[in-house]
CSV table of C-alpha atoms in Angstrom, one decimal:
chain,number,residue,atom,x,y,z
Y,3,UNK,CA,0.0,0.0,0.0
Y,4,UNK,CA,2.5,2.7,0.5
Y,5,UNK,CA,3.8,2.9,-2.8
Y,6,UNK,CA,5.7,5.8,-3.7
Y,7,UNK,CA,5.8,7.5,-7.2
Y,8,UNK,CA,6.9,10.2,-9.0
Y,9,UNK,CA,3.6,11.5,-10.2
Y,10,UNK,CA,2.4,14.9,-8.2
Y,11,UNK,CA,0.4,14.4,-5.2
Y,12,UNK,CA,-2.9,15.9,-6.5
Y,13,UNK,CA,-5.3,18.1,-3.6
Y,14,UNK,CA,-7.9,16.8,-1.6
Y,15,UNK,CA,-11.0,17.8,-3.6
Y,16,UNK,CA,-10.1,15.6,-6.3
Y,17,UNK,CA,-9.2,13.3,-4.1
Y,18,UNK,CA,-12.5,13.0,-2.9
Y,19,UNK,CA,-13.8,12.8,-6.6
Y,20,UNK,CA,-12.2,10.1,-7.2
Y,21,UNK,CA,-13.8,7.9,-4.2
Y,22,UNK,CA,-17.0,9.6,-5.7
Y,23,UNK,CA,-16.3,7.9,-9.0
Y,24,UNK,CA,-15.5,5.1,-7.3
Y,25,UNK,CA,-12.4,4.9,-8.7
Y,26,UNK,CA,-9.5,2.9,-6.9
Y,27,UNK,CA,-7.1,5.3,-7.4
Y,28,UNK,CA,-8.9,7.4,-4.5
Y,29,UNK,CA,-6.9,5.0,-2.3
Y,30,UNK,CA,-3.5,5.1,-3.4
Y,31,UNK,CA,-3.9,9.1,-3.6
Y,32,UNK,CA,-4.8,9.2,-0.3
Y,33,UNK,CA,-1.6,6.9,1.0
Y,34,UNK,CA,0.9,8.6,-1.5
Y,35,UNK,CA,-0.3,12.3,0.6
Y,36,UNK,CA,-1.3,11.2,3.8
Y,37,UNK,CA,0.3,7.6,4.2
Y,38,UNK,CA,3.1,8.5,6.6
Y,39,UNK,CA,0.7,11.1,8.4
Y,40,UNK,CA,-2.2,8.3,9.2
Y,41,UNK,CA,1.0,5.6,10.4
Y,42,UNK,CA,2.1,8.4,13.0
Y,43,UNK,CA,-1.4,8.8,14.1
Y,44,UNK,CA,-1.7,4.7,15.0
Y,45,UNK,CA,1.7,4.4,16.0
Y,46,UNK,CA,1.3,7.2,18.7
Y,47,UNK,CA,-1.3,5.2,20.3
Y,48,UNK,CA,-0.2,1.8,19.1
Y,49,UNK,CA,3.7,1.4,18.9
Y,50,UNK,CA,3.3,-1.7,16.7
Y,51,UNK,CA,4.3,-1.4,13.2
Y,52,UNK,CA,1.8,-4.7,12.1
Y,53,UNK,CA,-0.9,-2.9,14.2
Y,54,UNK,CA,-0.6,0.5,12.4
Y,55,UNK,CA,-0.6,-1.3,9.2
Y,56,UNK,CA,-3.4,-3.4,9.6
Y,57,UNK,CA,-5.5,-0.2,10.9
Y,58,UNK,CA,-4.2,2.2,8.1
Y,59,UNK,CA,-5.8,-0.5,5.6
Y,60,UNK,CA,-8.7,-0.4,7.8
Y,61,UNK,CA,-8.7,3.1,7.4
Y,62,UNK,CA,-9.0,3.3,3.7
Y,63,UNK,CA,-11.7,1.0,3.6
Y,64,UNK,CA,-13.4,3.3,6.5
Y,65,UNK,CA,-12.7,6.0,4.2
Y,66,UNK,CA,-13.7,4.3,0.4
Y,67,UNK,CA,-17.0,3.3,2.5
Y,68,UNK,CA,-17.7,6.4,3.7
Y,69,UNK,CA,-17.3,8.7,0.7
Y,70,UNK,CA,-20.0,8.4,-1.1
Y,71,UNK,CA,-22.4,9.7,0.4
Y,72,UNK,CA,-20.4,12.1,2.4
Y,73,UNK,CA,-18.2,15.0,0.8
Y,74,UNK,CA,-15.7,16.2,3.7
Y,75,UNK,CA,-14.9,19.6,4.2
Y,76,UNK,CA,-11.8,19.1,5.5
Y,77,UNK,CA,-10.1,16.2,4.1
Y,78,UNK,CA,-7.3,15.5,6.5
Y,79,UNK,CA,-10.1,16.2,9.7
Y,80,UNK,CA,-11.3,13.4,8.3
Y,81,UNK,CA,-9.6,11.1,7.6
Y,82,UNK,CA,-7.4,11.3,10.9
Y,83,UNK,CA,-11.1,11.0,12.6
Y,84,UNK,CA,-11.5,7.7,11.2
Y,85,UNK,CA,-7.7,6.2,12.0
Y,86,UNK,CA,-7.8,8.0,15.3
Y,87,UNK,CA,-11.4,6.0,16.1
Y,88,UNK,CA,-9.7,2.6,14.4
Y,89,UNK,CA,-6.4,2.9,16.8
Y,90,UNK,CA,-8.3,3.5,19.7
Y,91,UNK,CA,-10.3,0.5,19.7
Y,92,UNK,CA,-7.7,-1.5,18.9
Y,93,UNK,CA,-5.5,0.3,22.0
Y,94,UNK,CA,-8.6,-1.2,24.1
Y,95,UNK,CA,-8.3,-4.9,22.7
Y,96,UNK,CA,-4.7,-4.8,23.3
Y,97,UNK,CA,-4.4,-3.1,26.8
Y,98,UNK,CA,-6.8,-5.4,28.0
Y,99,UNK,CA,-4.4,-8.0,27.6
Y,100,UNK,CA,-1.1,-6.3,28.2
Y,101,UNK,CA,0.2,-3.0,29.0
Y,102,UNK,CA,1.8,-1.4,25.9
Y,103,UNK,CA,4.4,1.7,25.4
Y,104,UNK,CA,1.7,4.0,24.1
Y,105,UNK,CA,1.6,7.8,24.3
Y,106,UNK,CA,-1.5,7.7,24.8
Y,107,UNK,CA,-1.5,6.1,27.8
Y,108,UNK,CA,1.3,8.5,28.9
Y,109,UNK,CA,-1.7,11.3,27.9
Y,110,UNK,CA,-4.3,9.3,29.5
Y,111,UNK,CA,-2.4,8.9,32.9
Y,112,UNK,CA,-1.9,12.8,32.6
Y,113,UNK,CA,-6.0,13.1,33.1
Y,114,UNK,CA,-6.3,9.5,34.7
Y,115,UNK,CA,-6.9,11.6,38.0
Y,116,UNK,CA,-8.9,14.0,36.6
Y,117,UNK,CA,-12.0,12.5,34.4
Y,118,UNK,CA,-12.8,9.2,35.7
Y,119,UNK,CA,-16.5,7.3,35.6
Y,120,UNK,CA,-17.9,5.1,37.8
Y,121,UNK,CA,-21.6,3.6,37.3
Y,122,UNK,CA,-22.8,6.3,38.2
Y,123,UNK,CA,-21.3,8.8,36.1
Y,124,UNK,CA,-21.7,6.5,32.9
Y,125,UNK,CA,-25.3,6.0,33.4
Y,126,UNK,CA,-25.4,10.0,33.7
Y,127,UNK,CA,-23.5,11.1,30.8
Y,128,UNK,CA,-22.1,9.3,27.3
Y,129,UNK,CA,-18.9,10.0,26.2
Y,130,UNK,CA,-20.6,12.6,23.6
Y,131,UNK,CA,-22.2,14.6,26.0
Y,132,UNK,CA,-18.8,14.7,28.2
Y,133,UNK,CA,-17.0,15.6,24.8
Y,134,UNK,CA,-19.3,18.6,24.5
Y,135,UNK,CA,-18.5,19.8,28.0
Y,136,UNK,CA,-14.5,19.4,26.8
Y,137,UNK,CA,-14.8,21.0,23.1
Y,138,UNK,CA,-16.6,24.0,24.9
Y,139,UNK,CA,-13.4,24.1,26.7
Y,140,UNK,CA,-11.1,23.6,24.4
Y,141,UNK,CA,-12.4,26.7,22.4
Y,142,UNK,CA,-11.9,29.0,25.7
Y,143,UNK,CA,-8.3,27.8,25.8
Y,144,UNK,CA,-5.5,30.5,24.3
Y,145,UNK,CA,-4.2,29.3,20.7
Y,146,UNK,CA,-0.7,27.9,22.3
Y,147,UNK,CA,-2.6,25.7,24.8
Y,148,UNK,CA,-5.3,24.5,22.1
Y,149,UNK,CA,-2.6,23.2,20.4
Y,150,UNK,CA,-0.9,21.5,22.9
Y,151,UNK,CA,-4.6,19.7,24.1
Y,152,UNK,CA,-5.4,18.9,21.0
Y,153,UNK,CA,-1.5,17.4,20.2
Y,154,UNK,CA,-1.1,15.6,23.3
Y,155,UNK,CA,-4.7,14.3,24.2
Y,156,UNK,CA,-5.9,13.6,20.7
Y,157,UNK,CA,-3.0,13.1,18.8
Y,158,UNK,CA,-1.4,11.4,21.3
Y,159,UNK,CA,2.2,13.4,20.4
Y,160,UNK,CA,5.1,13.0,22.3
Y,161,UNK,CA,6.0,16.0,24.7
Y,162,UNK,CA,8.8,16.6,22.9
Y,163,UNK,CA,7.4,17.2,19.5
Y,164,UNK,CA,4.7,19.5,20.9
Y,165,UNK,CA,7.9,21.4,22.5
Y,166,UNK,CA,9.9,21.8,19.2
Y,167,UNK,CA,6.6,22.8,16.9
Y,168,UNK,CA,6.0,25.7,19.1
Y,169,UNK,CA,9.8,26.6,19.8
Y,170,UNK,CA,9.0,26.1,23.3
Y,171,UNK,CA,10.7,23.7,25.9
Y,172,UNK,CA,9.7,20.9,27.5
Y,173,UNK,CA,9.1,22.1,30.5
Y,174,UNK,CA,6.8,24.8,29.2
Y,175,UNK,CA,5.1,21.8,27.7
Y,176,UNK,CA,4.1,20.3,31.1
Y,177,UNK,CA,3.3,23.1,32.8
Y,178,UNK,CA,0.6,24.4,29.9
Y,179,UNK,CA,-0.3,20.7,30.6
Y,180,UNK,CA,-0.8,20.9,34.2
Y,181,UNK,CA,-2.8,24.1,33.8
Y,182,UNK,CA,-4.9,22.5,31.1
Y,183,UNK,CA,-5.6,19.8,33.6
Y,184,UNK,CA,-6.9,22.4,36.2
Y,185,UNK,CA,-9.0,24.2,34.0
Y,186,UNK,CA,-10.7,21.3,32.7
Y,187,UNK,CA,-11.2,20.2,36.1
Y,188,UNK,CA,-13.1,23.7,36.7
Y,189,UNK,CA,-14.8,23.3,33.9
Y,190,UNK,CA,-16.4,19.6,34.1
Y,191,UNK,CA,-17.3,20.4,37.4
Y,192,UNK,CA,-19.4,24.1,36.5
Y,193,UNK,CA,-21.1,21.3,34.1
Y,194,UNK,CA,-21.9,19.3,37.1
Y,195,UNK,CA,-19.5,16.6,36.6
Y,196,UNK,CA,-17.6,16.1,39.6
Y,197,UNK,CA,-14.3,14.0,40.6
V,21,UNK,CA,-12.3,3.2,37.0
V,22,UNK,CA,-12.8,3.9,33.4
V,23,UNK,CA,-9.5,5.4,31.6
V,24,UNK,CA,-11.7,5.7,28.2
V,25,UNK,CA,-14.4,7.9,28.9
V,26,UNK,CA,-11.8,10.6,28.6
V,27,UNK,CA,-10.3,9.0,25.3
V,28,UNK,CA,-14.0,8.3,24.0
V,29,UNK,CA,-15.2,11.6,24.7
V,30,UNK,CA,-12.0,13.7,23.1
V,31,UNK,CA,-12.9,11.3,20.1
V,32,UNK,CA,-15.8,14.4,19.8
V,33,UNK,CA,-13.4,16.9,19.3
V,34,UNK,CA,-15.5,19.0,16.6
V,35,UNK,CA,-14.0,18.6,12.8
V,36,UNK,CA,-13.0,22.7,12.7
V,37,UNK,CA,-10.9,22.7,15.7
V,38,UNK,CA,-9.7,19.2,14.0
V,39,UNK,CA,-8.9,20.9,10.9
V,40,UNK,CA,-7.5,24.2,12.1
V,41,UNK,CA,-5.1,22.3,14.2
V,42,UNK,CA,-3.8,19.7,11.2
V,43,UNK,CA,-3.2,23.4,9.2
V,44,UNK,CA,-1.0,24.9,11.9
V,45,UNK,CA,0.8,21.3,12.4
V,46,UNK,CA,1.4,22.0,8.9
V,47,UNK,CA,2.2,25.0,9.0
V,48,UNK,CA,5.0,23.8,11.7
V,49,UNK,CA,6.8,21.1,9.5
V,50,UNK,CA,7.2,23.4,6.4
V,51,UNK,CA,9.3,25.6,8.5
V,52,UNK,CA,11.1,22.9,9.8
V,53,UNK,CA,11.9,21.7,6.3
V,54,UNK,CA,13.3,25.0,5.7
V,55,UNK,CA,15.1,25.5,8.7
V,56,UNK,CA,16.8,22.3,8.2
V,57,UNK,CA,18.5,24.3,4.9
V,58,UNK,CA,21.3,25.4,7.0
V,59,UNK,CA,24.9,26.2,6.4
V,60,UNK,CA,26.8,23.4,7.9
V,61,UNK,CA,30.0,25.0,8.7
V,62,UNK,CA,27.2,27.3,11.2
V,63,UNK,CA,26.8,24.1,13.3
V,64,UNK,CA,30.0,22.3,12.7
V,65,UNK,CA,31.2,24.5,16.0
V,66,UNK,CA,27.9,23.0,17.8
V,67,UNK,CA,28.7,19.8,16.6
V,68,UNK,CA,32.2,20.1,17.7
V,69,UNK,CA,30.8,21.5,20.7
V,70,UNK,CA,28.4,18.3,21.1
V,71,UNK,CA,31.0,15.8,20.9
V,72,UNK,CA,32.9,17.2,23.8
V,73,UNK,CA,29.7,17.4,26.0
V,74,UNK,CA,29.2,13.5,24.7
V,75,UNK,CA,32.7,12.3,25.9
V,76,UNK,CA,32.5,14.2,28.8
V,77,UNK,CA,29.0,13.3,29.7
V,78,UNK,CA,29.1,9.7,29.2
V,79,UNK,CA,30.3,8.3,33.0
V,80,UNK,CA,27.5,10.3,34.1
V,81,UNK,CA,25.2,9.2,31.7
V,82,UNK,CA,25.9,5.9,32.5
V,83,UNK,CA,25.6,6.3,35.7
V,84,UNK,CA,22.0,7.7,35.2
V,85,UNK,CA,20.7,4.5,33.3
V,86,UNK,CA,21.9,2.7,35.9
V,87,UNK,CA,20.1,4.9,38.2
V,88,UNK,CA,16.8,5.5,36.2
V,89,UNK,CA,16.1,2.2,34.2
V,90,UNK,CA,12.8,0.9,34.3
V,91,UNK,CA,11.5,4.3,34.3
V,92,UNK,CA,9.9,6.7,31.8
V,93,UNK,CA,11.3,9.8,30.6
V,94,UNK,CA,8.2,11.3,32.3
V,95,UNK,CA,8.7,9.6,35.3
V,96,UNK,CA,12.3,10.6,35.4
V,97,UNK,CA,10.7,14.2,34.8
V,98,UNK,CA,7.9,14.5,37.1
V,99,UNK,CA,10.1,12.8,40.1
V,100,UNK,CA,13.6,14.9,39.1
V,101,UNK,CA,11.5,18.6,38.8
V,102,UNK,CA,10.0,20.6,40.9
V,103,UNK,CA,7.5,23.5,40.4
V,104,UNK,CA,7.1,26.2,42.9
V,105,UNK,CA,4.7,28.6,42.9
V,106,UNK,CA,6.5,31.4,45.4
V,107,UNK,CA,10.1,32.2,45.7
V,108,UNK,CA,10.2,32.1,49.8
V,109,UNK,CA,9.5,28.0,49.4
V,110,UNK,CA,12.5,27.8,46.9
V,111,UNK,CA,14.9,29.7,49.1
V,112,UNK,CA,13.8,27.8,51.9
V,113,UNK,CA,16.2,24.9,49.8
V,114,UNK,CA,18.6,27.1,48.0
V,115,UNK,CA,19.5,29.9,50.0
V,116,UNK,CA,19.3,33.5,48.7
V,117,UNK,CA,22.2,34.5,47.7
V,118,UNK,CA,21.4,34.5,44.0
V,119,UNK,CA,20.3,36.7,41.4
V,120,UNK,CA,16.9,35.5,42.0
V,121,UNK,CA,16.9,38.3,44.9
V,122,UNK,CA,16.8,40.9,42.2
V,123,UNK,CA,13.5,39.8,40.6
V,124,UNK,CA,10.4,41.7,41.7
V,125,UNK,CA,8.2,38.8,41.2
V,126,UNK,CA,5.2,40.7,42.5
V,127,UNK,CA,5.2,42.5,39.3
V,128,UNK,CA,5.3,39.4,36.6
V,129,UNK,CA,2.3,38.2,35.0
V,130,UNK,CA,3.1,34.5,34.8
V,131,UNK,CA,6.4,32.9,35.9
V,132,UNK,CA,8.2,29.4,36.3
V,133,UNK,CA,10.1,28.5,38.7
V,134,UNK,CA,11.4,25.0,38.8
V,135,UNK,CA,13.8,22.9,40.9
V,136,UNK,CA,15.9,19.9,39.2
V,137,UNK,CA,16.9,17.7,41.7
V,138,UNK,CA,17.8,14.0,42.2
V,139,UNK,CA,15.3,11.3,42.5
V,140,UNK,CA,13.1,12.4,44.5
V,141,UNK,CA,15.4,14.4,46.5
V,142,UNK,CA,14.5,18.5,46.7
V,143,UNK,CA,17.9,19.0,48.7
V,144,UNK,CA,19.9,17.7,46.2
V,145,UNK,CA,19.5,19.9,43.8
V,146,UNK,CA,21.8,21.1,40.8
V,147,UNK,CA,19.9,23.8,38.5
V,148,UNK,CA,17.3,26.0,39.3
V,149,UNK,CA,15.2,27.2,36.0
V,150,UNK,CA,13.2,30.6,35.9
V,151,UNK,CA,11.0,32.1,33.4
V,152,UNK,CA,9.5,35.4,32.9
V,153,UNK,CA,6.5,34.3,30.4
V,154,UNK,CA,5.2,37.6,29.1
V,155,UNK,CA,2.5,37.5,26.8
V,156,UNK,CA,4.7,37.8,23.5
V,157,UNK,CA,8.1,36.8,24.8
V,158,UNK,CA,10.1,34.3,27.2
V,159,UNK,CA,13.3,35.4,29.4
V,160,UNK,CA,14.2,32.5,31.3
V,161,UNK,CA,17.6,31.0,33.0
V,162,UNK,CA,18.8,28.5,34.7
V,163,UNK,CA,21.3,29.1,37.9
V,164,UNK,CA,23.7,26.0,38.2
V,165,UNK,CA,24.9,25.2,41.1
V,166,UNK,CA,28.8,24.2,41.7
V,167,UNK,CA,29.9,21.4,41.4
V,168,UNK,CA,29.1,21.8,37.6
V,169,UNK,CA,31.5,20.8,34.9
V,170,UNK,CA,32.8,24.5,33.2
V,171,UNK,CA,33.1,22.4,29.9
V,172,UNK,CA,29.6,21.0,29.6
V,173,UNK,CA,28.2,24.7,30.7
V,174,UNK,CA,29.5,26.3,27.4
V,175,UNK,CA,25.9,27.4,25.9
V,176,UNK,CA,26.9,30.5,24.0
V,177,UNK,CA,29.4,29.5,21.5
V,178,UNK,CA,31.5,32.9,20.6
V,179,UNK,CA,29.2,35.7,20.1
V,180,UNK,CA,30.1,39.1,22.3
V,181,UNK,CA,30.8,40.0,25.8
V,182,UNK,CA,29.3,43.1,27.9
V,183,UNK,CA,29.7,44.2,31.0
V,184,UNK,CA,26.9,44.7,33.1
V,185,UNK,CA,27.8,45.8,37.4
V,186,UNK,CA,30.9,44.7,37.1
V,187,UNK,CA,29.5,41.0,35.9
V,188,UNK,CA,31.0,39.2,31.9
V,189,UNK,CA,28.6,38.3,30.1
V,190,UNK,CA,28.9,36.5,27.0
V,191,UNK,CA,26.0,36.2,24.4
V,192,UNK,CA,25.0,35.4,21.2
V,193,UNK,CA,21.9,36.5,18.6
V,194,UNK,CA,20.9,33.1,17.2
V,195,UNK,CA,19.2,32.8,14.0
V,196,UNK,CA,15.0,33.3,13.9
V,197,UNK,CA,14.9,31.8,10.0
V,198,UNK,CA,12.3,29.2,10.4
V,199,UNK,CA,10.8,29.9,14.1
V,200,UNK,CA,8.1,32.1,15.4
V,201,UNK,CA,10.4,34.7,16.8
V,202,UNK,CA,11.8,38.2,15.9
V,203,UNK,CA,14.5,38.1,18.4
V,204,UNK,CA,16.4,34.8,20.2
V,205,UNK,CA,19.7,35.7,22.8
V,206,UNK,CA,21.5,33.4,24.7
V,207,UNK,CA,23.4,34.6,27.0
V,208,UNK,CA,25.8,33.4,30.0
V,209,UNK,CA,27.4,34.6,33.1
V,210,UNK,CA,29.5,33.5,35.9
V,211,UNK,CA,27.9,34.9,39.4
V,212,UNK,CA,28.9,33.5,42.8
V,213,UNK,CA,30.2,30.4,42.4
V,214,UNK,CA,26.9,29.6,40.0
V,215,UNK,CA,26.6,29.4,35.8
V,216,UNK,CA,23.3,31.4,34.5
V,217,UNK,CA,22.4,30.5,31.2
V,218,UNK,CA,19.9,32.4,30.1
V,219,UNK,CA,17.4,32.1,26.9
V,220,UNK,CA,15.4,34.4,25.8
V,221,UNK,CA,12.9,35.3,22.9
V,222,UNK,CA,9.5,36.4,21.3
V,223,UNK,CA,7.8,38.9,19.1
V,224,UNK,CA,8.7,41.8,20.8
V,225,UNK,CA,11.8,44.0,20.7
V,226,UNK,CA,15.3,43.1,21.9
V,227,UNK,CA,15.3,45.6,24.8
V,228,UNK,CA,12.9,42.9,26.4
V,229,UNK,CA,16.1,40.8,26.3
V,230,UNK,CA,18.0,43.5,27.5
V,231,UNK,CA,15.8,44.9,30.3
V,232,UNK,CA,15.3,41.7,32.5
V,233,UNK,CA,19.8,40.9,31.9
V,234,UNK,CA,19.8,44.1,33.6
V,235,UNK,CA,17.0,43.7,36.0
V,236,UNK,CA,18.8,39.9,37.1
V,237,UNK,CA,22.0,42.3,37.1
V,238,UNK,CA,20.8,44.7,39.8
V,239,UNK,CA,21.4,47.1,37.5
């Protein structure tokens, strides 16, 4: 699947006429231009080269299925949606069995203490209402911190990359972290969801 | 205890904040792609420079594996640093006979100011790290404490020297090609024993750089 040519990587919008016309190259465009990008994504959460392989495939299909009927705005939004959702559920197969070297456990552990359910709380709220509450949230934070929420906790980034895209140091990194933690403490609990 | 309702529920994140983000992330590599189009003899010195600090650094490196393995860089982080949010509690381990005196921090905005210690261990410490974080720049330093090796301290490679209350210090304009910045000093002193390295950059003017030397200067 990740072949690489010499032709010119074409833009998204006729990227997504090709899956409308159903034609196959859709899926090779989409590897050649966003191939490497997608792998990060799973291998972020995954850190198993088989795994991010075998969900990157799964993604294309995701993505071939989807489109028809939909026509995304935003392309690489998309697309990362679908891998993101396809990584995760396979994090939760494997960490049920074993612990694995995943960033985003590193990112989860960072909010382990913070957002929590017990039966109680899951029979209140669904993970979409409580992702409401946190993209309300994520709207009031300044641009530098949106970026490092949406890096770390969605995208699963190592601290260290998140330091060097925003010429920043590490240390900054975890403190914007730690005050990102707070305020979406605050925050959960003006929307009645308590710790 | 659930760890995924806080994975599940980011899932949501809304598409625009999605797609803004992948734009700026963007934006970030294509200016590390040409930042990377560098003159090599400029780092050749910092390579040189590196090399030393490797050969030097390696009996102590080793001795850290030894010390940390089995633990995660954040680990190491989280149980090596220590944040304080008033200067009275970090005197209260370092003393106050540095430079730190000289900062007024009733009048910054936001501030850092972090201990790097052993293991778990506040009163060993080697480095103290400050920074000034103003709404469009950073001055920050790092005080470190003797015994530290004069070799591995070099962090201003040439540059030019000033004089500020009878204190040398040595600093250097590095490039802003390819970062956010308008201005980035480093700049190094020698002050009571201690090395201060300082950094310091942003959007603003140079004076900013200037005002706080001289402010940490007593000047």
């Amino acid at each position: 699947m990740n072949k690489r040519t010499e032709q010119p990587i074409i833009a998204d919008e006729q990227i997504i006429e090709l899956y409308w016309q159903r034609n196959e190259n859709a899926i090779q465009e989409t590897d050649k231009k966003y191939g490497q990008f997608l792998f990060k994504i799973a291998y972020n959460i995954l850190h198993d080269r088989l795994d991010c392989e075998e969900c990157q495939n799964d993604t294309y299909l995701g993505v071939w299925n989807a489109i028809p009927p939909t026509r995304p705005i935003a392309f690489p939004a998309f697309i990362t949606q679908i891998m993101r959702n396809i990584a995760i559920n396979r994090f939760k197969e494997k960490t049920s069995k074993k612990r694995i070297p995943s960033e985003l456990t590193v990112s989860i552990e960072d909010v382990n203490n913070i957002l929590h359910s017990d039966d109680t709380v899951a029979a209140e709220y669904e993970a979409e209402e409580v992702g409401k509450i946190i993209n309300d949230y994520v709207r009031q934070l300044s641009d530098r911190q949106r970026y490092i929420f949406i890096d770390r906790f969605y995208l699963a980034e190592p601290v260290e990359t998140i330091a060097k895209d925003l010429s920043i140091s590490v240390p900054t990194v975890y403190r914007e972290i730690e005050k990102i933690k707070q305020g979406m403490k605050l925050h959960l609990e003006r929307n009645d969801i308590y710790i | 205890m659930n760890n995924y309702l806080f994975i599940d529920a980011v899932s949501y994140l809304d598409a625009d904040l999605l797609a803004e983000h992948l734009e700026k992330k963007e934006g970030f590599k294509k200016k590390a792609r040409i930042k990377k189009k560098t003159n090599l003899m400029k780092w050749s010195a910092t390579i040189a420079a590196c090399l030393t600090l490797i050969i030097i650094a390696i009996p102590v490196i080793s001795n850290l594996i030894g010390y940390h393995s089995g633990l995660s860089e954040d680990e190491i982080f989280e149980r090596s640093n220590t944040y304080y949010d008033n200067y009275e509690d970090l005197v209260a381990i370092v003393g106050n006979d540095t430079l730190l005196e000289n900062i007024d921090f009733s009048t910054l905005n936001d501030y850092e100011l972090r201990l790097v210690h052993e293991l778990d261990n506040v009163n060993d410490y080697h480095t103290v790290s400050f920074v000034n974080i103003m709404p469009d720049d950073e001055f920050g330093f790092g005080i470190h404490f003797p015994p530290y090796n004069k070799k591995t301290a070099n962090f201003v490679d040439g540059g030019e020297t000033v004089i500020i209350n009878g204190i040398t210090v040595q600093y250097e304009k590095r490039g802003t090609e390819g970062s956010n910045y308008k201005y980035d000093i480093a700049a190094e002193f020698e002050y009571n024993g201690c090395c201060y390295q300082i950094r310091s950059m942003g959007n603003s003017e140079e004076s900013v750089f200037w005002d706080n030397l001289n402010a940490l200067l007593g000047n």
